[in-house]
Each structure stands twice: as structure tokens, then as C-alpha cells.
JSON list of C-alpha atoms in Angstrom, two decimals:
[
{"chain": "A", "resi": 235, "resn": "UNK", "atom": "CA", "xyz": [-46.75, -46.34, 15.29]},
{"chain": "A", "resi": 236, "resn": "UNK", "atom": "CA", "xyz": [-43.89, -48.78, 14.82]},
{"chain": "A", "resi": 237, "resn": "UNK", "atom": "CA", "xyz": [-41.17, -47.71, 12.39]},
{"chain": "A", "resi": 238, "resn": "UNK", "atom": "CA", "xyz": [-38.33, -49.59, 10.77]},
{"chain": "A", "resi": 239, "resn": "UNK", "atom": "CA", "xyz": [-34.74, -48.40, 10.54]},
{"chain": "A", "resi": 240, "resn": "UNK", "atom": "CA", "xyz": [-31.32, -49.07, 9.09]},
{"chain": "A", "resi": 241, "resn": "UNK", "atom": "CA", "xyz": [-28.32, -48.16, 11.22]},
{"chain": "A", "resi": 242, "resn": "UNK", "atom": "CA", "xyz": [-24.84, -48.07, 9.68]},
{"chain": "A", "resi": 243, "resn": "UNK", "atom": "CA", "xyz": [-21.64, -48.97, 11.52]},
{"chain": "A", "resi": 244, "resn": "UNK", "atom": "CA", "xyz": [-18.49, -51.03, 11.23]},
{"chain": "A", "resi": 245, "resn": "UNK", "atom": "CA", "xyz": [-18.78, -54.73, 12.01]},
{"chain": "A", "resi": 246, "resn": "UNK", "atom": "CA", "xyz": [-16.68, -54.54, 15.20]},
{"chain": "A", "resi": 247, "resn": "UNK", "atom": "CA", "xyz": [-19.10, -51.98, 16.63]},
{"chain": "A", "resi": 248, "resn": "UNK", "atom": "CA", "xyz": [-22.15, -53.96, 15.55]},
{"chain": "A", "resi": 249, "resn": "UNK", "atom": "CA", "xyz": [-20.81, -57.07, 17.27]},
{"chain": "A", "resi": 250, "resn": "UNK", "atom": "CA", "xyz": [-20.27, -55.06, 20.48]},
{"chain": "A", "resi": 251, "resn": "UNK", "atom": "CA", "xyz": [-23.79, -53.63, 20.26]},
{"chain": "A", "resi": 252, "resn": "UNK", "atom": "CA", "xyz": [-25.36, -57.06, 19.79]},
{"chain": "A", "resi": 253, "resn": "UNK", "atom": "CA", "xyz": [-23.35, -58.51, 22.69]},
{"chain": "A", "resi": 254, "resn": "UNK", "atom": "CA", "xyz": [-24.36, -55.57, 24.89]},
{"chain": "A", "resi": 255, "resn": "UNK", "atom": "CA", "xyz": [-28.01, -55.39, 23.79]},
{"chain": "A", "resi": 256, "resn": "UNK", "atom": "CA", "xyz": [-27.90, -51.77, 22.64]},
{"chain": "A", "resi": 257, "resn": "UNK", "atom": "CA", "xyz": [-27.75, -49.60, 19.54]},
{"chain": "A", "resi": 258, "resn": "UNK", "atom": "CA", "xyz": [-25.57, -46.54, 19.13]},
{"chain": "A", "resi": 259, "resn": "UNK", "atom": "CA", "xyz": [-25.89, -44.47, 15.96]},
{"chain": "A", "resi": 260, "resn": "UNK", "atom": "CA", "xyz": [-24.00, -41.65, 14.28]},
{"chain": "A", "resi": 261, "resn": "UNK", "atom": "CA", "xyz": [-20.84, -42.21, 16.31]},
{"chain": "A", "resi": 262, "resn": "UNK", "atom": "CA", "xyz": [-22.80, -41.96, 19.55]},
{"chain": "A", "resi": 263, "resn": "UNK", "atom": "CA", "xyz": [-24.89, -38.88, 18.76]},
{"chain": "A", "resi": 264, "resn": "UNK", "atom": "CA", "xyz": [-28.11, -38.35, 20.69]},
{"chain": "A", "resi": 265, "resn": "UNK", "atom": "CA", "xyz": [-30.48, -37.31, 17.88]},
{"chain": "A", "resi": 266, "resn": "UNK", "atom": "CA", "xyz": [-30.44, -40.57, 15.88]},
{"chain": "A", "resi": 267, "resn": "UNK", "atom": "CA", "xyz": [-31.30, -42.74, 18.90]},
{"chain": "A", "resi": 268, "resn": "UNK", "atom": "CA", "xyz": [-33.97, -40.25, 20.05]},
{"chain": "A", "resi": 269, "resn": "UNK", "atom": "CA", "xyz": [-35.80, -40.90, 16.77]},
{"chain": "A", "resi": 270, "resn": "UNK", "atom": "CA", "xyz": [-36.22, -44.57, 17.74]},
{"chain": "A", "resi": 271, "resn": "UNK", "atom": "CA", "xyz": [-39.25, -45.72, 19.74]},
{"chain": "A", "resi": 272, "resn": "UNK", "atom": "CA", "xyz": [-40.16, -48.77, 21.78]},
{"chain": "A", "resi": 273, "resn": "UNK", "atom": "CA", "xyz": [-41.01, -51.63, 19.42]},
{"chain": "A", "resi": 274, "resn": "UNK", "atom": "CA", "xyz": [-39.29, -50.17, 16.35]},
{"chain": "A", "resi": 275, "resn": "UNK", "atom": "CA", "xyz": [-37.39, -52.63, 14.18]},
{"chain": "A", "resi": 276, "resn": "UNK", "atom": "CA", "xyz": [-33.74, -51.97, 13.44]},
{"chain": "A", "resi": 277, "resn": "UNK", "atom": "CA", "xyz": [-31.31, -53.60, 11.05]},
{"chain": "A", "resi": 278, "resn": "UNK", "atom": "CA", "xyz": [-27.61, -52.83, 11.34]},
{"chain": "A", "resi": 279, "resn": "UNK", "atom": "CA", "xyz": [-25.58, -52.60, 8.14]},
{"chain": "A", "resi": 280, "resn": "UNK", "atom": "CA", "xyz": [-21.83, -53.15, 8.30]},
{"chain": "A", "resi": 281, "resn": "UNK", "atom": "CA", "xyz": [-19.64, -51.14, 5.93]},
{"chain": "A", "resi": 282, "resn": "UNK", "atom": "CA", "xyz": [-16.16, -52.39, 6.91]},
{"chain": "A", "resi": 283, "resn": "UNK", "atom": "CA", "xyz": [-14.61, -54.65, 9.50]},
{"chain": "A", "resi": 284, "resn": "UNK", "atom": "CA", "xyz": [-13.38, -51.81, 11.77]},
{"chain": "A", "resi": 285, "resn": "UNK", "atom": "CA", "xyz": [-12.88, -48.06, 11.99]},
{"chain": "A", "resi": 286, "resn": "UNK", "atom": "CA", "xyz": [-9.20, -48.62, 11.25]},
{"chain": "A", "resi": 287, "resn": "UNK", "atom": "CA", "xyz": [-10.21, -50.07, 7.89]},
{"chain": "A", "resi": 288, "resn": "UNK", "atom": "CA", "xyz": [-9.92, -53.74, 7.18]},
{"chain": "A", "resi": 289, "resn": "UNK", "atom": "CA", "xyz": [-11.98, -55.61, 4.67]},
{"chain": "A", "resi": 290, "resn": "UNK", "atom": "CA", "xyz": [-15.15, -54.24, 3.15]},
{"chain": "A", "resi": 291, "resn": "UNK", "atom": "CA", "xyz": [-18.17, -56.05, 4.61]},
{"chain": "A", "resi": 292, "resn": "UNK", "atom": "CA", "xyz": [-21.21, -54.48, 2.84]},
{"chain": "A", "resi": 293, "resn": "UNK", "atom": "CA", "xyz": [-23.67, -56.72, 4.67]},
{"chain": "A", "resi": 294, "resn": "UNK", "atom": "CA", "xyz": [-26.72, -56.54, 6.86]},
{"chain": "A", "resi": 295, "resn": "UNK", "atom": "CA", "xyz": [-25.28, -57.91, 10.09]},
{"chain": "A", "resi": 296, "resn": "UNK", "atom": "CA", "xyz": [-27.91, -57.72, 12.87]},
{"chain": "A", "resi": 297, "resn": "UNK", "atom": "CA", "xyz": [-31.65, -57.28, 13.32]},
{"chain": "A", "resi": 298, "resn": "UNK", "atom": "CA", "xyz": [-33.64, -56.47, 16.43]},
{"chain": "A", "resi": 299, "resn": "UNK", "atom": "CA", "xyz": [-36.36, -54.47, 18.18]},
{"chain": "A", "resi": 300, "resn": "UNK", "atom": "CA", "xyz": [-35.95, -51.36, 20.30]},
{"chain": "A", "resi": 301, "resn": "UNK", "atom": "CA", "xyz": [-36.91, -52.06, 23.93]},
{"chain": "A", "resi": 302, "resn": "UNK", "atom": "CA", "xyz": [-38.21, -49.27, 26.14]},
{"chain": "A", "resi": 303, "resn": "UNK", "atom": "CA", "xyz": [-38.17, -45.51, 25.76]},
{"chain": "A", "resi": 304, "resn": "UNK", "atom": "CA", "xyz": [-35.01, -44.62, 27.67]},
{"chain": "A", "resi": 305, "resn": "UNK", "atom": "CA", "xyz": [-32.09, -42.97, 25.91]},
{"chain": "A", "resi": 306, "resn": "UNK", "atom": "CA", "xyz": [-28.96, -43.72, 27.91]},
{"chain": "A", "resi": 307, "resn": "UNK", "atom": "CA", "xyz": [-25.66, -41.89, 27.88]},
{"chain": "A", "resi": 308, "resn": "UNK", "atom": "CA", "xyz": [-22.74, -44.11, 28.86]},
{"chain": "A", "resi": 309, "resn": "UNK", "atom": "CA", "xyz": [-19.15, -43.29, 29.67]},
{"chain": "A", "resi": 310, "resn": "UNK", "atom": "CA", "xyz": [-17.02, -45.30, 27.27]},
{"chain": "A", "resi": 311, "resn": "UNK", "atom": "CA", "xyz": [-13.81, -43.32, 27.92]},
{"chain": "A", "resi": 312, "resn": "UNK", "atom": "CA", "xyz": [-12.71, -39.96, 29.34]},
{"chain": "A", "resi": 313, "resn": "UNK", "atom": "CA", "xyz": [-13.54, -38.21, 26.10]},
{"chain": "A", "resi": 314, "resn": "UNK", "atom": "CA", "xyz": [-16.40, -40.33, 24.71]},
{"chain": "A", "resi": 315, "resn": "UNK", "atom": "CA", "xyz": [-19.89, -40.61, 26.22]},
{"chain": "A", "resi": 316, "resn": "UNK", "atom": "CA", "xyz": [-22.20, -41.99, 23.51]},
{"chain": "A", "resi": 317, "resn": "UNK", "atom": "CA", "xyz": [-26.00, -42.19, 23.60]},
{"chain": "A", "resi": 318, "resn": "UNK", "atom": "CA", "xyz": [-27.67, -45.60, 23.31]},
{"chain": "A", "resi": 319, "resn": "UNK", "atom": "CA", "xyz": [-31.01, -47.41, 23.26]},
{"chain": "A", "resi": 320, "resn": "UNK", "atom": "CA", "xyz": [-31.70, -50.94, 24.45]},
{"chain": "A", "resi": 321, "resn": "UNK", "atom": "CA", "xyz": [-32.33, -53.46, 21.67]},
{"chain": "A", "resi": 322, "resn": "UNK", "atom": "CA", "xyz": [-33.36, -57.11, 21.76]},
{"chain": "A", "resi": 323, "resn": "UNK", "atom": "CA", "xyz": [-31.45, -58.71, 18.88]},
{"chain": "A", "resi": 324, "resn": "UNK", "atom": "CA", "xyz": [-32.56, -61.82, 17.02]},
{"chain": "A", "resi": 325, "resn": "UNK", "atom": "CA", "xyz": [-30.15, -64.72, 17.59]},
{"chain": "A", "resi": 326, "resn": "UNK", "atom": "CA", "xyz": [-31.48, -66.72, 14.64]},
{"chain": "A", "resi": 327, "resn": "UNK", "atom": "CA", "xyz": [-30.06, -64.60, 11.83]},
{"chain": "A", "resi": 328, "resn": "UNK", "atom": "CA", "xyz": [-26.81, -64.56, 9.87]},
{"chain": "A", "resi": 329, "resn": "UNK", "atom": "CA", "xyz": [-25.27, -61.69, 7.91]},
{"chain": "A", "resi": 330, "resn": "UNK", "atom": "CA", "xyz": [-26.45, -61.16, 4.34]},
{"chain": "A", "resi": 331, "resn": "UNK", "atom": "CA", "xyz": [-24.58, -59.31, 1.62]},
{"chain": "A", "resi": 332, "resn": "UNK", "atom": "CA", "xyz": [-26.35, -56.24, 0.31]},
{"chain": "A", "resi": 333, "resn": "UNK", "atom": "CA", "xyz": [-25.58, -56.75, -3.39]},
{"chain": "A", "resi": 334, "resn": "UNK", "atom": "CA", "xyz": [-28.09, -59.56, -4.10]},
{"chain": "A", "resi": 335, "resn": "UNK", "atom": "CA", "xyz": [-30.83, -57.38, -2.56]},
{"chain": "A", "resi": 336, "resn": "UNK", "atom": "CA", "xyz": [-30.08, -54.09, -4.34]},
{"chain": "A", "resi": 337, "resn": "UNK", "atom": "CA", "xyz": [-32.85, -54.33, -6.94]},
{"chain": "A", "resi": 338, "resn": "UNK", "atom": "CA", "xyz": [-35.36, -55.62, -4.37]},
{"chain": "A", "resi": 339, "resn": "UNK", "atom": "CA", "xyz": [-35.07, -52.84, -1.80]},
{"chain": "A", "resi": 340, "resn": "UNK", "atom": "CA", "xyz": [-36.94, -49.57, -2.36]},
{"chain": "A", "resi": 341, "resn": "UNK", "atom": "CA", "xyz": [-34.02, -47.43, -1.14]},
{"chain": "A", "resi": 342, "resn": "UNK", "atom": "CA", "xyz": [-31.45, -48.99, -3.52]},
{"chain": "A", "resi": 343, "resn": "UNK", "atom": "CA", "xyz": [-33.54, -50.15, -6.51]},
{"chain": "A", "resi": 344, "resn": "UNK", "atom": "CA", "xyz": [-32.59, -48.46, -9.76]},
{"chain": "A", "resi": 345, "resn": "UNK", "atom": "CA", "xyz": [-29.69, -46.54, -8.24]},
{"chain": "A", "resi": 346, "resn": "UNK", "atom": "CA", "xyz": [-26.98, -48.32, -10.26]},
{"chain": "A", "resi": 347, "resn": "UNK", "atom": "CA", "xyz": [-23.50, -47.61, -8.96]},
{"chain": "A", "resi": 348, "resn": "UNK", "atom": "CA", "xyz": [-24.91, -45.00, -6.55]},
{"chain": "A", "resi": 349, "resn": "UNK", "atom": "CA", "xyz": [-26.82, -47.52, -4.39]},
{"chain": "A", "resi": 350, "resn": "UNK", "atom": "CA", "xyz": [-24.58, -46.79, -1.38]},
{"chain": "A", "resi": 351, "resn": "UNK", "atom": "CA", "xyz": [-25.68, -43.15, -1.06]},
{"chain": "A", "resi": 352, "resn": "UNK", "atom": "CA", "xyz": [-28.59, -44.10, 1.24]},
{"chain": "A", "resi": 353, "resn": "UNK", "atom": "CA", "xyz": [-26.17, -45.60, 3.75]},
{"chain": "A", "resi": 354, "resn": "UNK", "atom": "CA", "xyz": [-24.12, -42.40, 4.01]},
{"chain": "A", "resi": 355, "resn": "UNK", "atom": "CA", "xyz": [-26.88, -40.94, 6.18]},
{"chain": "A", "resi": 356, "resn": "UNK", "atom": "CA", "xyz": [-25.80, -43.22, 9.03]},
{"chain": "A", "resi": 357, "resn": "UNK", "atom": "CA", "xyz": [-29.37, -44.14, 9.94]},
{"chain": "A", "resi": 358, "resn": "UNK", "atom": "CA", "xyz": [-32.64, -43.86, 8.09]},
{"chain": "A", "resi": 359, "resn": "UNK", "atom": "CA", "xyz": [-36.22, -45.11, 8.12]},
{"chain": "A", "resi": 360, "resn": "UNK", "atom": "CA", "xyz": [-37.28, -47.81, 5.68]},
{"chain": "A", "resi": 361, "resn": "UNK", "atom": "CA", "xyz": [-40.66, -49.31, 4.74]},
{"chain": "A", "resi": 362, "resn": "UNK", "atom": "CA", "xyz": [-41.76, -52.45, 6.58]},
{"chain": "A", "resi": 363, "resn": "UNK", "atom": "CA", "xyz": [-41.59, -54.40, 3.30]},
{"chain": "A", "resi": 364, "resn": "UNK", "atom": "CA", "xyz": [-37.85, -53.67, 3.05]},
{"chain": "A", "resi": 365, "resn": "UNK", "atom": "CA", "xyz": [-37.34, -54.57, 6.72]},
{"chain": "A", "resi": 366, "resn": "UNK", "atom": "CA", "xyz": [-39.19, -57.87, 6.28]},
{"chain": "A", "resi": 367, "resn": "UNK", "atom": "CA", "xyz": [-37.25, -58.73, 3.12]},
{"chain": "A", "resi": 368, "resn": "UNK", "atom": "CA", "xyz": [-33.87, -58.17, 4.79]},
{"chain": "A", "resi": 369, "resn": "UNK", "atom": "CA", "xyz": [-34.87, -59.93, 8.02]},
{"chain": "A", "resi": 370, "resn": "UNK", "atom": "CA", "xyz": [-36.22, -62.93, 6.10]},
{"chain": "A", "resi": 371, "resn": "UNK", "atom": "CA", "xyz": [-33.01, -63.16, 4.03]},
{"chain": "A", "resi": 372, "resn": "UNK", "atom": "CA", "xyz": [-31.00, -63.10, 7.27]},
{"chain": "A", "resi": 373, "resn": "UNK", "atom": "CA", "xyz": [-33.19, -65.84, 8.77]},
{"chain": "A", "resi": 374, "resn": "UNK", "atom": "CA", "xyz": [-32.81, -67.94, 5.60]},
{"chain": "A", "resi": 375, "resn": "UNK", "atom": "CA", "xyz": [-29.03, -67.50, 5.77]},
{"chain": "A", "resi": 376, "resn": "UNK", "atom": "CA", "xyz": [-29.07, -68.67, 9.40]},
{"chain": "A", "resi": 377, "resn": "UNK", "atom": "CA", "xyz": [-31.16, -71.75, 8.55]},
{"chain": "A", "resi": 378, "resn": "UNK", "atom": "CA", "xyz": [-28.75, -72.55, 5.74]},
{"chain": "A", "resi": 379, "resn": "UNK", "atom": "CA", "xyz": [-25.87, -72.66, 8.23]},
{"chain": "A", "resi": 380, "resn": "UNK", "atom": "CA", "xyz": [-27.65, -74.66, 10.95]}
]
């Protein structure tokens, strides 16, 4: 059964993941990417520009589908070997700010100033309706720019 997910990262990392065709969750932990399956939809939400700080982004920044069942561990440096899954990202989307969608999404609706608590989990499953709403908003934003 196909599931739908939100993954949370900084924008710099999301851009690297999209360019490389992978997803890495929870600072490279194995368990979050093991929960993903071939065909699952994933939307990446950017909190800030980079780990060093920078501007707040608070936007859905990428959308794609998990490809294959292999969990890969890669050597990024001498002391960091994160786990990843292959993802085919949609090229025809643009980032969308979360705030206009807060009262439309089941995981943020009615949460008031506490809407961001869901994102603190790092990754979490969402209903297909929420996935479709975010993806469609990102496609609309892309069409508005092109």
C-alpha cells in the first residue's frame, strides 16, 4: 500500500537531495528511510536555509516518489555515513509557503500557534488528501512562474 510522507530538513540539504535523487531523513538515521517503500510519495519541508542558521524558509520545497526498495548507506565524510533512499523528484514544482495551507492540512488545522509541532518529528506519514493538496499547490506555483 502506497503511503505519503513529509520529511523535514534545511533547504541546503533538500537541494542536495533533489540534485542527487535521494532522500535522507533524521540527520541520516536508518529507521526513517526504512519506513519508506517503493512508490511512496514524499514532500520535503524546509525549515531554514542551512544548518548554520540563515533565513527561516517554512516552505514545502520538493516532492517526489520513492524508487526501489534499497536502503543505501553512503560515506559522506570520515565520521558521517548517512542512510538514503532513491527518489524521483518532480521538476515541475516550485516551493510553497506553509502558512497559507495551515487551515487546509489535517496535521496543522486548528493548531493555532502550535502548528509547527508536527514538523518536529523530522518525518511523518500524512493522508493522501494532504499530499495532493501540497503537491497541487507546488505545481500551481511552478505554472505561475513559467
